């Protein structure tokens, strides 16, 4: 690390103003929860790198009438302050998945070498020179988040964002309605997230002619996901037939065990 970069990599701990206002991922509950869990290990050294992984497909031919989609996979260091972490010089282009079609569930095959390196940085670390202290240290890295749109979320997480149970937050409790003439699902139940005394919960005429008395669904915990994956038959990567949708929802809406 250069001297300037080294000081910025400690910004989230040394110079960030903690006033309850969200300006940076370091202000989030997820970041603070992570720090509490690994307070005596990873989080004890502010120079250890917190990463976000961003990926999405795009057509490099712009508006030309060509069907082609390639997928860059970018790592973003969130140790840096907000005016730097999203600047292009600090992005790491780890790979470009070539087209001409979306990799779909097979994206895990391309991500395997990157995930292996990230695991090595988490468990072992890398010997790194700190230009500020003029000493070497063992730098570790953690992948904190993925950044993607909803279709790419399905590819990275393994939870299908199509069909009856498309919402990964509501999971089995997704409120869905099949549109006979539109021939697609629409998703209802948004009033469940309102406070109990909100007037829209009692409003029938503007919604589906029913009052809403249900509580908001509880999202899946990590233990819930592990339990659901225990009996899941892993997807076979490559050019295979699409798995038939499970009408009994035996595997909920999972389509694969994600490499993440």
XYZ file of C-alpha atoms in Angstrom, residues 37-259:
223
model
C -18.690 -11.004 15.581
C -15.059 -10.692 14.467
C -13.928 -8.002 16.919
C -10.912 -10.034 18.076
C -9.917 -11.213 14.613
C -10.621 -9.591 11.279
C -12.073 -6.339 12.630
C -9.199 -5.712 15.019
C -7.078 -4.383 12.132
C -8.748 -1.570 10.161
C -6.474 -2.258 7.184
C -8.176 -5.590 6.479
C -10.226 -5.133 3.316
C -14.040 -5.162 3.127
C -15.168 -5.961 -0.421
C -18.314 -5.710 -2.487
C -18.775 -7.808 -5.634
C -20.673 -6.195 -8.516
C -21.746 -7.965 -11.686
C -24.241 -7.408 -14.460
C -24.499 -8.149 -18.164
C -24.309 -5.522 -20.871
C -24.219 -5.314 -24.650
C -20.799 -3.945 -25.694
C -22.213 -3.076 -29.106
C -24.446 -0.378 -27.654
C -27.677 0.258 -29.554
C -26.703 -1.917 -32.509
C -29.143 -4.689 -33.373
C -26.887 -7.412 -32.005
C -27.865 -9.865 -29.278
C -24.793 -10.187 -27.100
C -24.202 -10.051 -23.356
C -20.877 -10.093 -21.508
C -20.498 -9.924 -17.734
C -17.774 -7.967 -15.916
C -17.140 -8.978 -12.295
C -15.828 -6.052 -10.254
C -14.546 -5.919 -6.669
C -14.971 -2.668 -4.729
C -12.969 -1.913 -1.544
C -15.323 -0.367 1.010
C -12.571 0.603 3.453
C -12.158 3.763 1.408
C -14.217 6.892 2.153
C -17.384 7.480 0.106
C -15.707 10.005 -2.217
C -13.166 7.367 -3.272
C -14.602 3.845 -2.980
C -16.830 4.195 -6.052
C -14.221 5.914 -8.213
C -12.973 3.860 -11.152
C -9.261 3.839 -10.178
C -10.145 1.843 -7.049
C -12.257 -0.792 -8.771
C -10.733 -4.203 -9.452
C -11.865 -5.842 -12.684
C -11.408 -9.455 -11.575
C -12.789 -11.012 -14.749
C -15.047 -10.585 -17.780
C -17.370 -13.482 -18.532
C -17.699 -13.599 -22.335
C -21.031 -13.755 -24.208
C -22.934 -14.059 -26.253
C -25.557 -15.270 -23.777
C -25.974 -14.753 -20.065
C -24.070 -17.385 -18.041
C -27.180 -18.095 -15.937
C -26.582 -20.600 -13.149
C -23.241 -21.453 -14.747
C -21.818 -18.180 -13.438
C -20.525 -20.202 -10.462
C -18.111 -22.026 -12.773
C -16.519 -18.719 -13.797
C -16.493 -17.401 -10.221
C -14.776 -20.491 -8.759
C -11.144 -19.224 -9.085
C -12.099 -15.822 -7.629
C -13.941 -17.392 -4.689
C -10.965 -19.661 -4.005
C -8.690 -16.602 -3.814
C -11.146 -14.740 -1.574
C -11.284 -17.717 0.775
C -7.492 -17.774 0.886
C -7.446 -14.046 1.743
C -9.982 -14.646 4.523
C -8.286 -17.633 6.157
C -4.598 -17.057 5.346
C -4.224 -13.461 4.175
C -1.450 -11.880 2.132
C 1.836 -10.358 3.265
C 1.437 -6.613 2.571
C 3.721 -3.608 3.021
C 2.219 -0.597 4.818
C 3.981 2.559 3.618
C 2.715 4.527 6.634
C 4.168 2.304 9.344
C 7.063 1.086 7.125
C 6.241 -2.482 8.168
C 4.710 -5.579 6.652
C 1.456 -7.016 7.963
C -0.826 -9.925 7.128
C -3.759 -8.418 5.245
C -7.062 -10.316 5.155
C -10.161 -9.668 3.062
C -13.882 -10.315 3.490
C -16.631 -10.256 0.873
C -19.411 -8.269 2.527
C -22.005 -7.723 -0.214
C -22.964 -8.329 -3.804
C -24.278 -5.506 -5.998
C -26.688 -6.508 -8.738
C -30.129 -6.062 -10.217
C -32.938 -8.537 -9.558
C -32.230 -11.005 -12.435
C -28.509 -11.058 -11.562
C -29.454 -11.596 -7.906
C -31.049 -14.897 -8.933
C -27.874 -15.997 -10.702
C -25.603 -15.140 -7.776
C -27.793 -16.234 -4.859
C -29.453 -19.298 -6.390
C -32.952 -18.092 -5.420
C -35.126 -17.800 -8.522
C -36.695 -14.358 -8.913
C -39.459 -15.732 -11.115
C -42.719 -17.528 -10.420
C -44.897 -17.703 -7.308
C -42.120 -17.238 -4.755
C -40.035 -14.618 -6.560
C -39.434 -12.432 -3.505
C -36.324 -13.604 -1.593
C -37.385 -11.556 1.447
C -40.906 -13.003 1.717
C -39.787 -16.462 0.451
C -42.575 -19.032 1.167
C -44.898 -16.233 2.247
C -44.756 -14.306 -1.039
C -48.262 -13.032 -1.787
C -48.793 -13.807 -5.482
C -51.681 -13.562 -7.927
C -51.817 -15.078 -11.410
C -53.108 -12.678 -14.052
C -55.248 -14.782 -16.364
C -55.067 -12.512 -19.390
C -51.635 -11.054 -18.708
C -50.325 -14.600 -18.201
C -47.880 -13.647 -15.472
C -47.731 -13.301 -11.708
C -48.200 -10.053 -9.882
C -47.240 -9.658 -6.252
C -49.517 -8.344 -3.534
C -49.399 -8.104 0.233
C -47.409 -4.884 0.451
C -49.634 -3.592 3.250
C -48.217 -6.254 5.576
C -45.168 -4.038 6.033
C -47.184 -1.065 7.280
C -47.643 -0.320 10.969
C -50.580 -2.040 12.634
C -52.568 1.191 12.955
C -51.979 2.420 9.391
C -55.206 3.453 7.692
C -54.365 1.635 4.440
C -54.595 -1.709 6.239
C -58.357 -1.090 6.632
C -58.841 0.374 3.154
C -60.651 -2.149 0.963
C -61.741 -0.097 -2.034
C -58.248 0.979 -3.108
C -56.778 -2.507 -2.905
C -58.224 -6.033 -3.152
C -61.506 -5.537 -1.260
C -59.956 -7.037 1.862
C -58.470 -5.664 5.044
C -54.875 -6.598 5.842
C -54.276 -8.058 9.310
C -51.136 -10.095 8.710
C -47.681 -9.321 10.031
C -44.758 -8.734 7.713
C -42.918 -11.958 6.790
C -39.635 -12.730 8.544
C -36.694 -13.078 6.120
C -34.664 -16.276 6.030
C -31.731 -16.460 8.417
C -28.430 -18.074 7.522
C -29.428 -21.175 9.503
C -32.725 -21.374 7.579
C -30.852 -21.343 4.273
C -28.464 -24.072 5.434
C -31.396 -26.199 6.559
C -33.200 -25.792 3.237
C -30.022 -26.628 1.331
C -29.508 -29.818 3.358
C -31.936 -31.801 1.192
C -31.394 -29.804 -1.991
C -30.101 -31.607 -5.076
C -27.373 -29.413 -6.542
C -27.737 -28.127 -10.070
C -25.593 -29.810 -12.729
C -23.678 -27.055 -14.461
C -23.368 -26.927 -18.220
C -25.919 -27.257 -20.984
C -28.618 -29.293 -19.288
C -32.370 -29.351 -19.375
C -34.120 -26.877 -17.166
C -35.219 -28.377 -13.876
C -38.960 -28.855 -13.725
C -40.608 -26.517 -11.262
C -41.527 -28.239 -8.029
C -45.262 -27.760 -7.458
C -44.905 -28.919 -3.842
C -42.183 -26.304 -3.216
C -39.972 -28.993 -1.717
C -36.954 -26.824 -2.423
C -38.851 -23.560 -2.035
C -37.530 -21.365 -4.877
C -33.897 -22.458 -4.861
C -32.392 -23.340 -8.229
C -28.852 -24.091 -7.050
C -26.518 -23.902 -4.056
C -24.664 -20.676 -4.695
C -20.879 -20.655 -4.634
